[in-house]
Structures are given as C-alpha cells and as structure tokens.
PDB file of C-alpha atoms in Angstrom:
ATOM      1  CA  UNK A  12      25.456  -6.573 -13.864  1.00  0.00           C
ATOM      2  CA  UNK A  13      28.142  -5.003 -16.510  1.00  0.00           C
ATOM      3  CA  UNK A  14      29.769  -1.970 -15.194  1.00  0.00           C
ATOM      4  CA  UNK A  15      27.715  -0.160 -18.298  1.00  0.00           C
ATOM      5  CA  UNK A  16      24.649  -0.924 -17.095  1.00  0.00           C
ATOM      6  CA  UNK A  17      25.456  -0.104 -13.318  1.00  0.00           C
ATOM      7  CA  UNK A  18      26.891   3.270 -14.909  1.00  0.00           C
ATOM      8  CA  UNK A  19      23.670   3.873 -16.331  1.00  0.00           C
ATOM      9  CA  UNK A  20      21.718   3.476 -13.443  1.00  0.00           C
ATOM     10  CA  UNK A  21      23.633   5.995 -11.524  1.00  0.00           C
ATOM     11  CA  UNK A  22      22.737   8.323 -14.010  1.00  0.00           C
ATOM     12  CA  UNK A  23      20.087  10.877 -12.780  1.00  0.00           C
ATOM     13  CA  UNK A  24      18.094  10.907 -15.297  1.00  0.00           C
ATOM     14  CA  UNK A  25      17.819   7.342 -15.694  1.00  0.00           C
ATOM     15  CA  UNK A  26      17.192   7.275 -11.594  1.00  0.00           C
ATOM     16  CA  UNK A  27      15.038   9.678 -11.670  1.00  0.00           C
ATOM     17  CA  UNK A  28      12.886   8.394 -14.732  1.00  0.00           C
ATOM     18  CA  UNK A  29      13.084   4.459 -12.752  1.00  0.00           C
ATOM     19  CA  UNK A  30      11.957   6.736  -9.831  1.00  0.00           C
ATOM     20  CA  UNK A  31       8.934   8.830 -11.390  1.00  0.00           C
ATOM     21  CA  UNK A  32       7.905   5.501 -13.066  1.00  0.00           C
ATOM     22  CA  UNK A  33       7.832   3.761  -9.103  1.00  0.00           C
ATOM     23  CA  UNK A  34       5.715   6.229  -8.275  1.00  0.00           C
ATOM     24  CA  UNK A  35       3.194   5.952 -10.702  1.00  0.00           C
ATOM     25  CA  UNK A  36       3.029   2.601  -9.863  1.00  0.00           C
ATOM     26  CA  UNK A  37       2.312   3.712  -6.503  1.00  0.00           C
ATOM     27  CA  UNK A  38      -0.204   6.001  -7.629  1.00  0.00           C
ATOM     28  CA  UNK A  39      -2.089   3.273  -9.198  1.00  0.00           C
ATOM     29  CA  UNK A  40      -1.855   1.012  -6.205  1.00  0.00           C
ATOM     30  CA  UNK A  41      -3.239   3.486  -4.313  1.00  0.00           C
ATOM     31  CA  UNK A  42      -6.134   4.163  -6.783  1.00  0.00           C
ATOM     32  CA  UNK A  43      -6.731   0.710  -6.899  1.00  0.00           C
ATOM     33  CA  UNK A  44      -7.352  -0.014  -3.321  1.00  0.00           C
ATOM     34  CA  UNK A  45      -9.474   2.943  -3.284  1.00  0.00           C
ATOM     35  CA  UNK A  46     -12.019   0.991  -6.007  1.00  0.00           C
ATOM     36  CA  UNK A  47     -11.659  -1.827  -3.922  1.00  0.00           C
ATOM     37  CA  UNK A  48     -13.163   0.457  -1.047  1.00  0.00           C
ATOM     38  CA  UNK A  49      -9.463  -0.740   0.804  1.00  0.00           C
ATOM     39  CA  UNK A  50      -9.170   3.123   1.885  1.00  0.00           C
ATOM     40  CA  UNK A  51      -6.772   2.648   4.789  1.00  0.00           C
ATOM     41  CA  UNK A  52      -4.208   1.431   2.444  1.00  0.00           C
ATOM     42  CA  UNK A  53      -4.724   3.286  -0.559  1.00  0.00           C
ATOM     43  CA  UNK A  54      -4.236   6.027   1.672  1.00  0.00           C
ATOM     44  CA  UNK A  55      -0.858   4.433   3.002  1.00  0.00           C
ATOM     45  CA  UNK A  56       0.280   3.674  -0.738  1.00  0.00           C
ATOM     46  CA  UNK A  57      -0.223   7.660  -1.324  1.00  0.00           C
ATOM     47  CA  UNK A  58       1.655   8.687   1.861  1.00  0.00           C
ATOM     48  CA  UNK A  59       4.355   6.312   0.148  1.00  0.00           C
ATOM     49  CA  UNK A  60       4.069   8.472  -2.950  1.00  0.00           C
ATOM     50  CA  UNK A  61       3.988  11.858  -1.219  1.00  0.00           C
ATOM     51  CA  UNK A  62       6.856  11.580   0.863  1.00  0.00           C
ATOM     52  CA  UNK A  63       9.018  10.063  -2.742  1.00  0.00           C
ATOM     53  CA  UNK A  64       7.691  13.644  -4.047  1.00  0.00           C
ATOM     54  CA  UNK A  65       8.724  15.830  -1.417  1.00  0.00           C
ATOM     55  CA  UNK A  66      12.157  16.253  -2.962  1.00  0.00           C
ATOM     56  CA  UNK A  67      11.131  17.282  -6.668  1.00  0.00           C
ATOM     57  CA  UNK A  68       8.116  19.622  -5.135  1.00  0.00           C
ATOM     58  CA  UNK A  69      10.011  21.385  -2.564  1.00  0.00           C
ATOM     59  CA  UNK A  70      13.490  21.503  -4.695  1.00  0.00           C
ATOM     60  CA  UNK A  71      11.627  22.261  -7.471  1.00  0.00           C
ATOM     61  CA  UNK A  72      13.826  20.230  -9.825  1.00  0.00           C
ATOM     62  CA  UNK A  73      11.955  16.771 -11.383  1.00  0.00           C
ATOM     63  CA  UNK A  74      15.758  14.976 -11.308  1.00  0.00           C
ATOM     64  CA  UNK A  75      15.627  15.421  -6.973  1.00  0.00           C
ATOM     65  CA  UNK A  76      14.172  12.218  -7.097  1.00  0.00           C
ATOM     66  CA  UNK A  77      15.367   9.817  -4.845  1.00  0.00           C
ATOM     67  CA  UNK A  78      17.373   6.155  -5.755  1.00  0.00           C
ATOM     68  CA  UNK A  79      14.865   4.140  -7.627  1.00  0.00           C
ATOM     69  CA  UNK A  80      16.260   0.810  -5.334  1.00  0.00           C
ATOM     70  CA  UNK A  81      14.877   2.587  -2.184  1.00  0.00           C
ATOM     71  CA  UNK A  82      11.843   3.887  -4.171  1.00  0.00           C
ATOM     72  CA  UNK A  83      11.530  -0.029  -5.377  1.00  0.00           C
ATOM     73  CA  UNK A  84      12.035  -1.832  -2.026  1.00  0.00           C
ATOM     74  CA  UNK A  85       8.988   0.321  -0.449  1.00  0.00           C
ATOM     75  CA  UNK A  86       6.821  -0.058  -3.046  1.00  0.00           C
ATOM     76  CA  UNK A  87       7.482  -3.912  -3.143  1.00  0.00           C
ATOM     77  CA  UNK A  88       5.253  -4.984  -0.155  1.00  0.00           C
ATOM     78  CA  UNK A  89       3.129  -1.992  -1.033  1.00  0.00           C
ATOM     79  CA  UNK A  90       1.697  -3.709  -3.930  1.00  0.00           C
ATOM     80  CA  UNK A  91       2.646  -7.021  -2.476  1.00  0.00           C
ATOM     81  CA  UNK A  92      -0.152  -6.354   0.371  1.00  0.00           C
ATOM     82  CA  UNK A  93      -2.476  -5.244  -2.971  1.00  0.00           C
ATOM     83  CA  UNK A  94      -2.562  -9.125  -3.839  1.00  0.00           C
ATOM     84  CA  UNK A  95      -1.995 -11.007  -0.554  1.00  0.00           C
ATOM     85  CA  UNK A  96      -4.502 -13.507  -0.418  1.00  0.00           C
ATOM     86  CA  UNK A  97      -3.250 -14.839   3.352  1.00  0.00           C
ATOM     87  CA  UNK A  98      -3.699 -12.784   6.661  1.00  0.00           C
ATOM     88  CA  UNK A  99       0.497 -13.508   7.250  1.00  0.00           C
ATOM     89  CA  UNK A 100       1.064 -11.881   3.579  1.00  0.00           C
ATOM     90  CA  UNK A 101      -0.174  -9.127   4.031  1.00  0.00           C
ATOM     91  CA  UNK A 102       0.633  -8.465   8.073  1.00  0.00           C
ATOM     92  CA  UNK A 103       4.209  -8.969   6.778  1.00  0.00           C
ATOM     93  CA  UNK A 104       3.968  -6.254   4.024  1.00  0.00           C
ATOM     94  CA  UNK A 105       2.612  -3.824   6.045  1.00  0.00           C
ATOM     95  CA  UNK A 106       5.829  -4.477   8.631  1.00  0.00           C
ATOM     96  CA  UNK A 107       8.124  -3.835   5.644  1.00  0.00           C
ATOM     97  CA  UNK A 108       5.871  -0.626   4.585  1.00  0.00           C
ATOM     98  CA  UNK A 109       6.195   1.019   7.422  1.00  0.00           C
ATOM     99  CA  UNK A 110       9.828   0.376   7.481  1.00  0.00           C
ATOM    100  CA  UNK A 111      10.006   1.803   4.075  1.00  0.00           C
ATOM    101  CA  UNK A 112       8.708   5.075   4.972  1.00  0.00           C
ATOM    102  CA  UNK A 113      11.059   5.445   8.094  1.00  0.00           C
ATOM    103  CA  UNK A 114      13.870   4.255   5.322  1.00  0.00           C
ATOM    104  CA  UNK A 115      12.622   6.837   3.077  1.00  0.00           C
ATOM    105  CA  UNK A 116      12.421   9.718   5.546  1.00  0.00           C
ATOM    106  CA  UNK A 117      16.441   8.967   6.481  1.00  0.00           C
ATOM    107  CA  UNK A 118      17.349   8.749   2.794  1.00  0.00           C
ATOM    108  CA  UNK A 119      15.437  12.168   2.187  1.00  0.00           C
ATOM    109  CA  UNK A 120      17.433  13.829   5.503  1.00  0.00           C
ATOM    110  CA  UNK A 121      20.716  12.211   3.762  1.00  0.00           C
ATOM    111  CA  UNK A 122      20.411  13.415   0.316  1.00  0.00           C
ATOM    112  CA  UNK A 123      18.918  16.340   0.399  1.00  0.00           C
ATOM    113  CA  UNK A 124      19.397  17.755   3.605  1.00  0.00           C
ATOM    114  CA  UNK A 125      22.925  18.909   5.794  1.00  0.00           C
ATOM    115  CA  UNK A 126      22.024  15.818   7.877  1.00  0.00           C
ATOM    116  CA  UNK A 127      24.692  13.360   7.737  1.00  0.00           C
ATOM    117  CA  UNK A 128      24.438   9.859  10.222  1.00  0.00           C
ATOM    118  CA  UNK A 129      26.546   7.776  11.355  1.00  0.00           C
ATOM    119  CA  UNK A 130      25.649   3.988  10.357  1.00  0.00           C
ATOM    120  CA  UNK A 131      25.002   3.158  14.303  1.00  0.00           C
ATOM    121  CA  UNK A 132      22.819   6.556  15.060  1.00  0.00           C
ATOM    122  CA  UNK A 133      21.071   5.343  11.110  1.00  0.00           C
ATOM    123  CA  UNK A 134      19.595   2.281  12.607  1.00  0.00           C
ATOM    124  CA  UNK A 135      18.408   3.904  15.976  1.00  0.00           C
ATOM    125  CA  UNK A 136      16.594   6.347  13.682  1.00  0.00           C
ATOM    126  CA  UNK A 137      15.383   4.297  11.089  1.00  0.00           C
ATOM    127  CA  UNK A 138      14.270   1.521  13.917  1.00  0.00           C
ATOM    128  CA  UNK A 139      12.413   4.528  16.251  1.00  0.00           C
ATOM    129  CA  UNK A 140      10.804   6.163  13.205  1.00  0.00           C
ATOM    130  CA  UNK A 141       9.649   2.897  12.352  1.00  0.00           C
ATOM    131  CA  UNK A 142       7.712   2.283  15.962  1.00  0.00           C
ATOM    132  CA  UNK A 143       6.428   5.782  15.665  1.00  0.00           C
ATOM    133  CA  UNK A 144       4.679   5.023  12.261  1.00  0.00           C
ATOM    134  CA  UNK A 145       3.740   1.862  13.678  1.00  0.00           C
ATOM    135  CA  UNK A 146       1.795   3.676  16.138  1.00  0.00           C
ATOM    136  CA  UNK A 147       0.349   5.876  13.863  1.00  0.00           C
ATOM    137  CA  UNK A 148      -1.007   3.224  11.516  1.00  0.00           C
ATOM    138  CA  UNK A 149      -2.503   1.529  14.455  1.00  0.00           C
ATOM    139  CA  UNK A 150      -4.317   4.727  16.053  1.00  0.00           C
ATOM    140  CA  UNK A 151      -5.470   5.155  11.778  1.00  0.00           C
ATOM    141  CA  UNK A 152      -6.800   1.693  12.139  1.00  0.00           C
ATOM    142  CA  UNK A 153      -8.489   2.432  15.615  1.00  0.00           C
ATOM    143  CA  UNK A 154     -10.157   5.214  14.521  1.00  0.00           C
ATOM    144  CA  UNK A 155     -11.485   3.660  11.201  1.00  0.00           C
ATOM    145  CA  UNK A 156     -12.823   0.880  13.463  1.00  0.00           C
ATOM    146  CA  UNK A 157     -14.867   3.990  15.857  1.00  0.00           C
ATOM    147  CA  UNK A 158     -16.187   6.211  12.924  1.00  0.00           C
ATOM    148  CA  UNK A 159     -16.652   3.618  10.220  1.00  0.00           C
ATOM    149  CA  UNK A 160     -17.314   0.724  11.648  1.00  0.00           C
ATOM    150  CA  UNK A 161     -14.686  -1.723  10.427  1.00  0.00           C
ATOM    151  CA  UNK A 162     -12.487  -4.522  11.858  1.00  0.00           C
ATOM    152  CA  UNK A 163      -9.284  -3.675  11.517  1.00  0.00           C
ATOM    153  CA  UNK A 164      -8.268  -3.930  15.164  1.00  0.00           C
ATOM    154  CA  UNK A 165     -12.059  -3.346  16.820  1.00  0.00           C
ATOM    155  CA  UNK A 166     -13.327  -6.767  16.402  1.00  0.00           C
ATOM    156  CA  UNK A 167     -16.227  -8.239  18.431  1.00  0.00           C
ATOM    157  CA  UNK A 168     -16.059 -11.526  17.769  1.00  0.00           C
ATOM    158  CA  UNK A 169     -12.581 -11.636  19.055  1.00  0.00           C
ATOM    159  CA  UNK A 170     -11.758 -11.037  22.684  1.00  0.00           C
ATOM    160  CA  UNK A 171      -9.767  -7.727  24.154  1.00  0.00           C
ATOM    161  CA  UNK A 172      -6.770  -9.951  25.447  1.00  0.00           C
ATOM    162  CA  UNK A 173      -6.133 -11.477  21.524  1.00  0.00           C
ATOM    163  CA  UNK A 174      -6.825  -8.157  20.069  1.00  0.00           C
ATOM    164  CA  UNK A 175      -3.698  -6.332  22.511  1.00  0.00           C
ATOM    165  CA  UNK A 176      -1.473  -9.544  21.825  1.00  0.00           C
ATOM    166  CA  UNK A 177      -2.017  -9.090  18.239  1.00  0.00           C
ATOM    167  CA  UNK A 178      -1.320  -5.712  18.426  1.00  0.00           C
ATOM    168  CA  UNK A 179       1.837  -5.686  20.450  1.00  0.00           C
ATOM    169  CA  UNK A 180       3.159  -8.843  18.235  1.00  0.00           C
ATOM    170  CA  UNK A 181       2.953  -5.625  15.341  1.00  0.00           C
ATOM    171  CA  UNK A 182       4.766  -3.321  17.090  1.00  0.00           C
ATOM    172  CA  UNK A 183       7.285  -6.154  17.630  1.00  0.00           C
ATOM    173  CA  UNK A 184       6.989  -7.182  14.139  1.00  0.00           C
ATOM    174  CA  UNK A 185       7.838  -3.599  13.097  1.00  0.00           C
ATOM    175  CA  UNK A 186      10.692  -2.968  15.187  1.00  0.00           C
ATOM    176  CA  UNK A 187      12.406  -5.500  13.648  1.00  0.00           C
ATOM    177  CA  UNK A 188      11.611  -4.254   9.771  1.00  0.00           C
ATOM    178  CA  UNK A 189      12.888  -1.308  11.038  1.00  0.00           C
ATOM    179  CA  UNK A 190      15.919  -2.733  12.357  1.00  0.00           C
ATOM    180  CA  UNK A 191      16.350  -4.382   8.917  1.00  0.00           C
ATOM    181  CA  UNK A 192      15.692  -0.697   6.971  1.00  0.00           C
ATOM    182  CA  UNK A 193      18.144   0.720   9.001  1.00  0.00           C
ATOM    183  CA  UNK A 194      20.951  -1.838   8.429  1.00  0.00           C
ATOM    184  CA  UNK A 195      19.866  -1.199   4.658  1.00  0.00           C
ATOM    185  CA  UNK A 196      20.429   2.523   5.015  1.00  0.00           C
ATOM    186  CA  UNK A 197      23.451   2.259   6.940  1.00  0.00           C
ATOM    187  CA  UNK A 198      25.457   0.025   4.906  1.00  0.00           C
ATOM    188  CA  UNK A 199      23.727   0.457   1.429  1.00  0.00           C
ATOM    189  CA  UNK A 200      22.365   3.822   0.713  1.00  0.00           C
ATOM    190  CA  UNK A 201      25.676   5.601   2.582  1.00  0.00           C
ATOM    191  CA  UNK A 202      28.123   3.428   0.446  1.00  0.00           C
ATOM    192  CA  UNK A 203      26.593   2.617  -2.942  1.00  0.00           C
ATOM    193  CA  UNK A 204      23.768   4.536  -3.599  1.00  0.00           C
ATOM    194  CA  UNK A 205      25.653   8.498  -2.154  1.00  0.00           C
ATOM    195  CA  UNK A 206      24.885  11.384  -3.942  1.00  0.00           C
ATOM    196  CA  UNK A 207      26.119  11.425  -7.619  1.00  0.00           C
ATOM    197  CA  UNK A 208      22.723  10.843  -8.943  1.00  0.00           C
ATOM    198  CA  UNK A 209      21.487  13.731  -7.087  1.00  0.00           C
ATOM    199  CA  UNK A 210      22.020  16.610  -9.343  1.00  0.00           C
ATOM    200  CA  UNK A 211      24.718  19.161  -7.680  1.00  0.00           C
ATOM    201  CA  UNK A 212      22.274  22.378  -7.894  1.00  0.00           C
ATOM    202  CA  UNK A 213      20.067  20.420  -5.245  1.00  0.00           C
ATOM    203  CA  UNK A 214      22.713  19.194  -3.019  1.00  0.00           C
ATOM    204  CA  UNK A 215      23.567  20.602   0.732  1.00  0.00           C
ATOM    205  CA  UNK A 216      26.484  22.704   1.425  1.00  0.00           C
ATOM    206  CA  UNK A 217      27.950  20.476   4.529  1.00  0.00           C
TER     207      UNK A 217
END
C-alpha cells in the first residue's frame, strides 16, 4: 500500500465514510437473516451495528466513527456466518463475533473515552468480555429454545452430556477468539490505528 493511499485512509472522513458504509452492510445482514426467519442472529448482526453507532449518537458528531479495519474484521464472520453452509463455518464465525464485540467495546473505551490500557490489562479485558458475551449468547440461545421452541442448544434428539460438551467446547472456543481480539487491540489498534482519525472536538482530555 503507497503511503498516499495509507494517508487517505487515516483520514476521518474517509474512515468514517468506510465505517458508515460497514455498517450498512451490517444493517442488511441483519435484515436479511430476519427474512430468513434466522432472528437470533439478525439480532446479533444489529447489536454489531448498535454498539459501531454508539460513538456518532452519543457524541453527536457522524465523523466519531470508529476505524473501518475494526468495523471490517467484526463484520467479516458476521456475514461470513450469513452464508456458511457447514455447522464448523458458522460455529467458528460466531467465536470471532463475539470477539468482535468485546474488541469493539475496548476500542470504543480507547478512543473515545479517558480509558487508556495497557497492552497486557487489553487482552485480560478483551479475553473476559469475550466469555461474558459468550455467556450471554448462550443464555439468548437457551431461552429461544424454552419460549420458541427451537434447537439451538435444547435438542431432543441429542443427549444432555453432548449438549454441555458442546457447549463448554464454545466457551473454550471463545476464549481463545478473545485472546486473539485482544492481541489485535493491544498491538494494532494502540500503535497504528490511535486517534488521528478521531476528530479532536470528540476526543478525551487525559
């Protein structure tokens, strides 16, 4: 990549145009999966999309957007998972999507907050938030499976003992994204992406 075209990346209106367009991307996905009656995902697509529009709504400024390459590597497996045809393919992308939102909550707390971490304390946090939303998406599942009657973890054809195997293999399988999303943060958002393409009226006073 010239240094021209890296230059214009870091531009914030160029990142935050890449960034609105990721996000109507993710809009789509999530209207997608809704048509495809996939609701527990099209939900997770829009959580994806809220939490990219916190900054802009709250800041009230559309250029607090954050770096389209996070933006891009959590919407990746998000509309990976859209066309996974294979049970792995899409277990895998919803790992990595739940790492993305843990990634995207400790870019947000970065950028646009006093919070400042230290690379080590950025993977403990990244990894833990990751677990967390983990467990949430598995308690969403749950109670899909009690007042809907789907399959996503409830399934009778499959005994309890596979079913809580399968389900700590996730958590496992999670930990590690999250691992990975932190080592991301830590040594790529702190020391490439920073804050220049945030525009100064929106940045902390540290």
């Amino acid at each position: 990549m010239s240094r021209d075209v890296a230059r214009l990346l870091r531009d914030k209106r160029v990142n935050a145009l890449a960034a609105w367009c990721i996000v109507a991307m993710l809009a789509a996905v999530s209207v997608t999966s809704a048509v495809q009656a996939d609701l527990l995902w099209a939900g997770f697509a829009a959580a994806v999309a809220a939490l990219a529009l916190l900054p802009p709504i709250l800041l009230r400024n559309r250029d607090a957007m954050l770096p389209w390459e996070i933006l891009l590597l959590a919407a990746l497996p998000v509309v990976g998972r859209l066309f996974a045809t294979l049970s792995m393919t899409g277990n895998l992308a919803t790992y990595l999507s739940v790492a993305a939102i843990a990634l995207i909550l400790a870019v947000e707390l970065q950028l646009f907050t006093p919070v400042r971490m230290t690379p080590r304390f950025a993977v403990v946090f990244v990894a833990i938030t990751t677990m967390a939303a983990a467990g949430v998406w598995a308690v969403a599942r749950w109670t899909a499976d009690q007042l809907l009657g789907t399959t996503f973890i409830l399934d009778p054809t499959v005994s309890e003992h596979v079913i809580e195997e399968a389900l700590m293999w996730e958590f496992v399988a999670s930990t590690i994204a999250g691992i990975g999303a932190g080592v991301v943060f830590a040594y790529y958002v702190r020391r490439q992406a920073g804050t220049n393409r945030v525009p100064e009226e929106v940045q902390p006073d540290v």
